Amino acid sequence: MNKTPLIAPSFLSADFLRLGEQIEMMNKSEADWFHMDIMDGVFVPNISFGFPILKQIKAVARKPLDVHLMITQPDRYLERFAASGADILTVHYEACTHLHRTVTTIRQLGLKAGVSINPHIAVELLQDILPFVDLVLVMSVNPGFGGQKFIDQSLTKIRRLAHMREVMGLDFLIEVDGGVGLHNARTLTEAGVDVLVAGSAIFGTADPAATVAEMKRKARGE
Ligand code: DX5
Ligand code: ZN
């Protein structure tokens, strides 16, 4: 089952002084989703941006906003993220005591619900939540920063998760985030990934839109 994966550039690595331009460039590119990293300085050792920026991005974005919440107590903010333009809202397994309630609320708000796991969490722990989510985001680095090295063990996790999906007869998407680039796009797709998130590997190049196109080609095995 190897279709072309979706590419979700992570704007954490964008040039914030030229954000409007960079969004316009990605609007015109082959990028499928815009990945937005929200960090609270507590769940992860970094702070990114919040509602005002997200709303402004939504006003000009022509692709779905894939919002990755690296925050504690996400339940407090689900409605505001929906109102700020999130299309897909992903919470961390480690941050949710009542994960089923959280993902159910996200769906009730009319959004796609995702759950993310840090590198030390086994995909098997997700077994009982999988029927209730639209997406699983496998973190392939410790979240908090762009430009880190892909943790190789993530590949076997992705394969195990893809196997669980098949055995359970489910159709959630598998997304991978952290250290993704042209070098591993194909391997990840073959392992079962549907959505590739890439920040520095896209925005760190001279022509980010061309890199998105190249990543798609590579992921298809061309
Ligand atoms: C990390 C974020 C990622 C980050 C990826 O905590 O969740 O989305 O932007 O950056 P790269 O692709 O540079 O590893
Ligand atoms: Zn992310």
CSV table of C-alpha atoms and ligand atoms in Angstrom, one decimal:
chain,number,residue,atom,x,y,z
A,1,MET,CA,0.0,0.0,0.0
A,2,ASN,CA,2.4,2.6,-1.1
A,3,LYS,CA,0.7,5.8,-2.1
A,4,THR,CA,2.4,9.2,-2.2
A,5,PRO,CA,2.6,10.6,1.3
A,6,LEU,CA,1.5,14.0,2.3
A,7,ILE,CA,4.2,16.6,3.0
A,8,ALA,CA,3.6,18.9,5.9
A,9,PRO,CA,6.3,21.6,6.2
A,10,SER,CA,6.9,22.6,9.8
A,11,PHE,CA,6.8,26.4,10.0
A,12,LEU,CA,8.9,26.3,13.2
A,13,SER,CA,11.9,26.5,10.8
A,14,ALA,CA,10.4,29.3,8.7
A,15,ASP,CA,11.7,32.8,8.7
A,16,PHE,CA,9.2,34.6,11.0
A,17,LEU,CA,10.2,38.0,9.7
A,18,ARG,CA,9.0,36.8,6.2
A,19,LEU,CA,6.2,34.5,7.3
A,20,GLY,CA,3.6,35.9,4.9
A,21,GLU,CA,5.9,35.3,2.0
A,22,GLN,CA,6.8,31.9,3.1
A,23,ILE,CA,3.2,30.9,3.5
A,24,GLU,CA,2.5,32.2,0.0
A,25,MET,CA,5.4,30.2,-1.3
A,26,MET,CA,4.1,27.0,0.4
A,27,ASN,CA,0.5,27.7,-0.8
A,28,LYS,CA,1.9,27.5,-4.3
A,29,SER,CA,4.0,24.4,-3.6
A,30,GLU,CA,3.1,20.7,-3.5
A,31,ALA,CA,2.9,20.9,0.3
A,32,ASP,CA,-0.3,19.3,1.5
A,33,TRP,CA,-0.7,20.5,5.1
A,34,PHE,CA,1.0,23.3,7.1
A,35,HIS,CA,2.4,21.9,10.3
A,36,MET,CA,2.2,24.3,13.3
A,37,ASP,CA,4.2,23.5,16.4
A,38,ILE,CA,2.7,25.0,19.6
A,39,MET,CA,5.1,24.8,22.6
A,40,ASP,CA,4.4,26.0,26.1
A,41,GLY,CA,7.8,25.9,27.8
A,42,VAL,CA,6.6,23.3,30.2
A,43,PHE,CA,5.8,20.1,28.3
A,44,VAL,CA,8.9,20.9,26.1
A,45,PRO,CA,11.9,23.1,26.9
A,46,ASN,CA,11.0,25.7,24.3
A,47,ILE,CA,8.2,28.3,23.6
A,48,SER,CA,6.9,28.9,20.1
A,49,PHE,CA,3.8,30.8,19.3
A,50,GLY,CA,0.1,30.9,20.1
A,51,PHE,CA,-3.4,31.9,19.0
A,52,PRO,CA,-2.8,35.4,17.4
A,53,ILE,CA,-0.1,34.1,15.1
A,54,LEU,CA,-2.1,31.0,14.2
A,55,LYS,CA,-5.2,33.1,13.4
A,56,GLN,CA,-3.1,35.3,11.1
A,57,ILE,CA,-1.6,32.3,9.4
A,58,LYS,CA,-5.1,30.8,8.9
A,59,ALA,CA,-6.2,33.9,7.1
A,60,VAL,CA,-3.7,33.4,4.3
A,61,ALA,CA,-3.1,29.6,4.3
A,62,ARG,CA,-4.7,27.6,1.6
A,63,LYS,CA,-3.8,24.2,3.0
A,64,PRO,CA,-5.1,22.6,6.2
A,65,LEU,CA,-3.4,23.6,9.4
A,66,ASP,CA,-2.0,20.6,11.2
A,67,VAL,CA,-1.6,21.8,14.7
A,68,HIS,CA,0.8,19.8,17.0
A,69,LEU,CA,0.3,20.7,20.6
A,70,MET,CA,3.4,20.2,22.8
A,71,ILE,CA,1.6,21.6,25.8
A,72,THR,CA,0.4,20.3,29.2
A,73,GLN,CA,-3.4,20.3,29.9
A,74,PRO,CA,-4.4,20.7,26.3
A,75,ASP,CA,-8.1,20.4,27.2
A,76,ARG,CA,-8.1,23.9,28.5
A,77,TYR,CA,-7.4,25.2,25.0
A,78,LEU,CA,-9.1,22.9,22.5
A,79,GLU,CA,-11.9,25.3,21.7
A,80,ARG,CA,-9.6,28.2,21.2
A,81,PHE,CA,-7.4,26.2,18.8
A,82,ALA,CA,-10.5,25.2,16.8
A,83,ALA,CA,-11.5,28.9,16.7
A,84,SER,CA,-8.0,29.9,15.7
A,85,GLY,CA,-8.1,27.8,12.5
A,86,ALA,CA,-6.8,24.3,13.4
A,87,ASP,CA,-8.0,21.6,11.0
A,88,ILE,CA,-6.1,18.7,12.6
A,89,LEU,CA,-5.4,18.9,16.3
A,90,THR,CA,-2.8,16.6,17.8
A,91,VAL,CA,-2.2,16.2,21.5
A,92,HIS,CA,0.5,14.3,23.3
A,93,TYR,CA,-0.3,10.9,24.9
A,94,GLU,CA,2.0,11.9,27.8
A,95,ALA,CA,0.1,15.1,28.4
A,96,CYS,CA,-3.4,13.7,28.6
A,97,THR,CA,-4.8,11.9,31.7
A,98,HIS,CA,-8.2,11.4,30.0
A,99,LEU,CA,-7.0,11.0,26.4
A,100,HIS,CA,-10.3,9.4,25.2
A,101,ARG,CA,-12.2,12.4,26.4
A,102,THR,CA,-9.7,14.8,24.8
A,103,VAL,CA,-9.8,13.2,21.4
A,104,THR,CA,-13.6,12.9,21.5
A,105,THR,CA,-13.9,16.6,22.3
A,106,ILE,CA,-11.6,17.4,19.4
A,107,ARG,CA,-13.8,15.5,17.0
A,108,GLN,CA,-16.9,17.0,18.4
A,109,LEU,CA,-15.4,20.4,17.6
A,110,GLY,CA,-15.4,19.2,14.0
A,111,LEU,CA,-11.6,18.7,13.7
A,112,LYS,CA,-9.5,15.7,13.0
A,113,ALA,CA,-8.0,14.3,16.2
A,114,GLY,CA,-4.4,13.2,16.4
A,115,VAL,CA,-2.4,11.6,19.2
A,116,SER,CA,1.4,11.9,19.4
A,117,ILE,CA,4.0,9.8,21.3
A,118,ASN,CA,7.4,10.8,22.4
A,119,PRO,CA,10.4,8.5,21.4
A,120,HIS,CA,10.3,6.5,24.7
A,121,ILE,CA,6.6,5.5,24.4
A,122,ALA,CA,5.7,2.1,22.8
A,123,VAL,CA,3.1,2.2,20.1
A,124,GLU,CA,1.4,-0.8,21.7
A,125,LEU,CA,0.2,1.6,24.5
A,126,LEU,CA,-2.0,3.2,21.9
A,127,GLN,CA,-4.0,0.1,21.2
A,128,ASP,CA,-7.2,1.2,23.0
A,129,ILE,CA,-7.2,4.7,21.7
A,130,LEU,CA,-6.5,3.9,18.0
A,131,PRO,CA,-10.2,3.4,17.1
A,132,PHE,CA,-10.9,7.0,18.2
A,133,VAL,CA,-8.2,8.9,16.4
A,134,ASP,CA,-7.7,10.1,12.8
A,135,LEU,CA,-4.0,10.3,13.1
A,136,VAL,CA,-1.0,9.1,15.1
A,137,LEU,CA,2.1,11.3,15.1
A,138,VAL,CA,5.2,9.4,15.9
A,139,MET,CA,7.9,11.8,17.3
A,140,SER,CA,11.2,10.7,15.9
A,141,VAL,CA,13.2,13.2,18.0
A,142,ASN,CA,12.5,14.5,21.5
A,143,PRO,CA,10.1,17.4,20.8
A,144,GLY,CA,11.0,21.0,21.4
A,145,PHE,CA,13.4,21.9,18.6
A,146,GLY,CA,13.9,21.7,14.9
A,147,GLY,CA,17.0,20.4,13.3
A,148,GLN,CA,17.6,17.3,15.4
A,149,LYS,CA,18.8,13.9,14.2
A,150,PHE,CA,16.2,11.2,13.5
A,151,ILE,CA,16.2,8.5,16.2
A,152,ASP,CA,16.6,5.3,14.2
A,153,GLN,CA,14.4,3.2,16.5
A,154,SER,CA,11.4,5.2,15.3
A,155,LEU,CA,11.4,3.2,12.1
A,156,THR,CA,10.6,-0.1,13.8
A,157,LYS,CA,7.9,1.7,15.9
A,158,ILE,CA,6.3,2.9,12.6
A,159,ARG,CA,6.4,-0.6,11.2
A,160,ARG,CA,4.8,-1.9,14.3
A,161,LEU,CA,2.1,0.8,14.2
A,162,ALA,CA,1.4,0.1,10.6
A,163,HIS,CA,1.0,-3.6,11.4
A,164,MET,CA,-1.4,-2.8,14.3
A,165,ARG,CA,-3.5,-0.7,11.9
A,166,GLU,CA,-3.7,-3.5,9.5
A,167,VAL,CA,-4.6,-6.2,12.0
A,168,MET,CA,-7.2,-3.9,13.7
A,169,GLY,CA,-8.7,-2.9,10.3
A,170,LEU,CA,-8.3,0.8,11.0
A,171,ASP,CA,-7.5,3.7,8.7
A,172,PHE,CA,-5.9,6.4,10.8
A,173,LEU,CA,-3.0,8.2,9.2
A,174,ILE,CA,0.6,7.7,10.4
A,175,GLU,CA,2.6,10.9,10.6
A,176,VAL,CA,6.3,11.2,11.5
A,177,ASP,CA,8.0,14.3,12.9
A,178,GLY,CA,11.6,15.1,13.6
A,179,GLY,CA,14.8,14.6,11.5
A,180,VAL,CA,12.8,13.9,8.4
A,181,GLY,CA,14.4,14.8,5.1
A,182,LEU,CA,15.2,13.7,1.6
A,183,HIS,CA,17.5,11.0,2.9
A,184,ASN,CA,14.8,9.0,4.7
A,185,ALA,CA,11.6,10.0,3.0
A,186,ARG,CA,11.4,6.8,1.0
A,187,THR,CA,12.3,4.5,3.9
A,188,LEU,CA,9.6,6.1,6.0
A,189,THR,CA,7.0,5.8,3.3
A,190,GLU,CA,7.8,2.2,2.8
A,191,ALA,CA,7.5,1.6,6.6
A,192,GLY,CA,3.9,2.9,6.4
A,193,VAL,CA,4.1,6.7,6.9
A,194,ASP,CA,1.3,8.7,5.3
A,195,VAL,CA,2.4,12.2,6.4
A,196,LEU,CA,6.0,13.5,6.4
A,197,VAL,CA,6.7,16.5,8.6
A,198,ALA,CA,9.9,18.4,7.8
A,199,GLY,CA,11.1,21.7,9.0
A,200,SER,CA,14.8,22.4,8.6
A,201,ALA,CA,15.1,19.9,5.6
A,202,ILE,CA,12.6,22.2,3.8
A,203,PHE,CA,13.1,25.7,5.1
A,204,GLY,CA,16.8,25.3,5.4
A,205,THR,CA,17.2,25.0,1.6
A,206,ALA,CA,17.6,27.7,-1.0
A,207,ASP,CA,14.3,26.7,-2.7
A,208,PRO,CA,11.9,25.2,-0.1
A,209,ALA,CA,9.1,24.7,-2.7
A,210,ALA,CA,11.4,22.7,-4.9
A,211,THR,CA,12.5,20.7,-1.9
A,212,VAL,CA,8.9,19.8,-1.2
A,213,ALA,CA,8.5,18.5,-4.7
A,214,GLU,CA,11.7,16.6,-4.5
A,215,MET,CA,10.7,15.0,-1.2
A,216,LYS,CA,7.5,13.8,-2.8
A,217,ARG,CA,9.4,12.3,-5.7
A,218,LYS,CA,11.8,10.6,-3.4
A,219,ALA,CA,9.0,9.3,-1.1
A,220,ARG,CA,7.4,7.7,-4.2
A,221,GLY,CA,10.7,6.0,-5.0
A,222,GLU,CA,11.5,8.0,-8.1
B,1,DX5,C1,9.9,19.4,17.1
B,1,DX5,C2,8.7,19.7,16.2
B,1,DX5,C3,8.9,19.5,14.8
B,1,DX5,C4,10.1,20.3,14.2
B,1,DX5,C5,10.7,19.4,13.2
B,1,DX5,O1,9.5,19.4,18.4
B,1,DX5,O2,7.5,19.0,16.6
B,1,DX5,O3,7.7,19.7,14.0
B,1,DX5,O4,9.7,21.5,13.6
B,1,DX5,O5,11.9,19.9,12.8
B,1,DX5,P1,12.9,19.2,11.8
B,1,DX5,O6,12.2,18.7,10.6
B,1,DX5,O7,13.9,20.2,11.5
B,1,DX5,O8,13.5,18.0,12.6
B,2,ZN,ZN,5.8,19.0,15.2
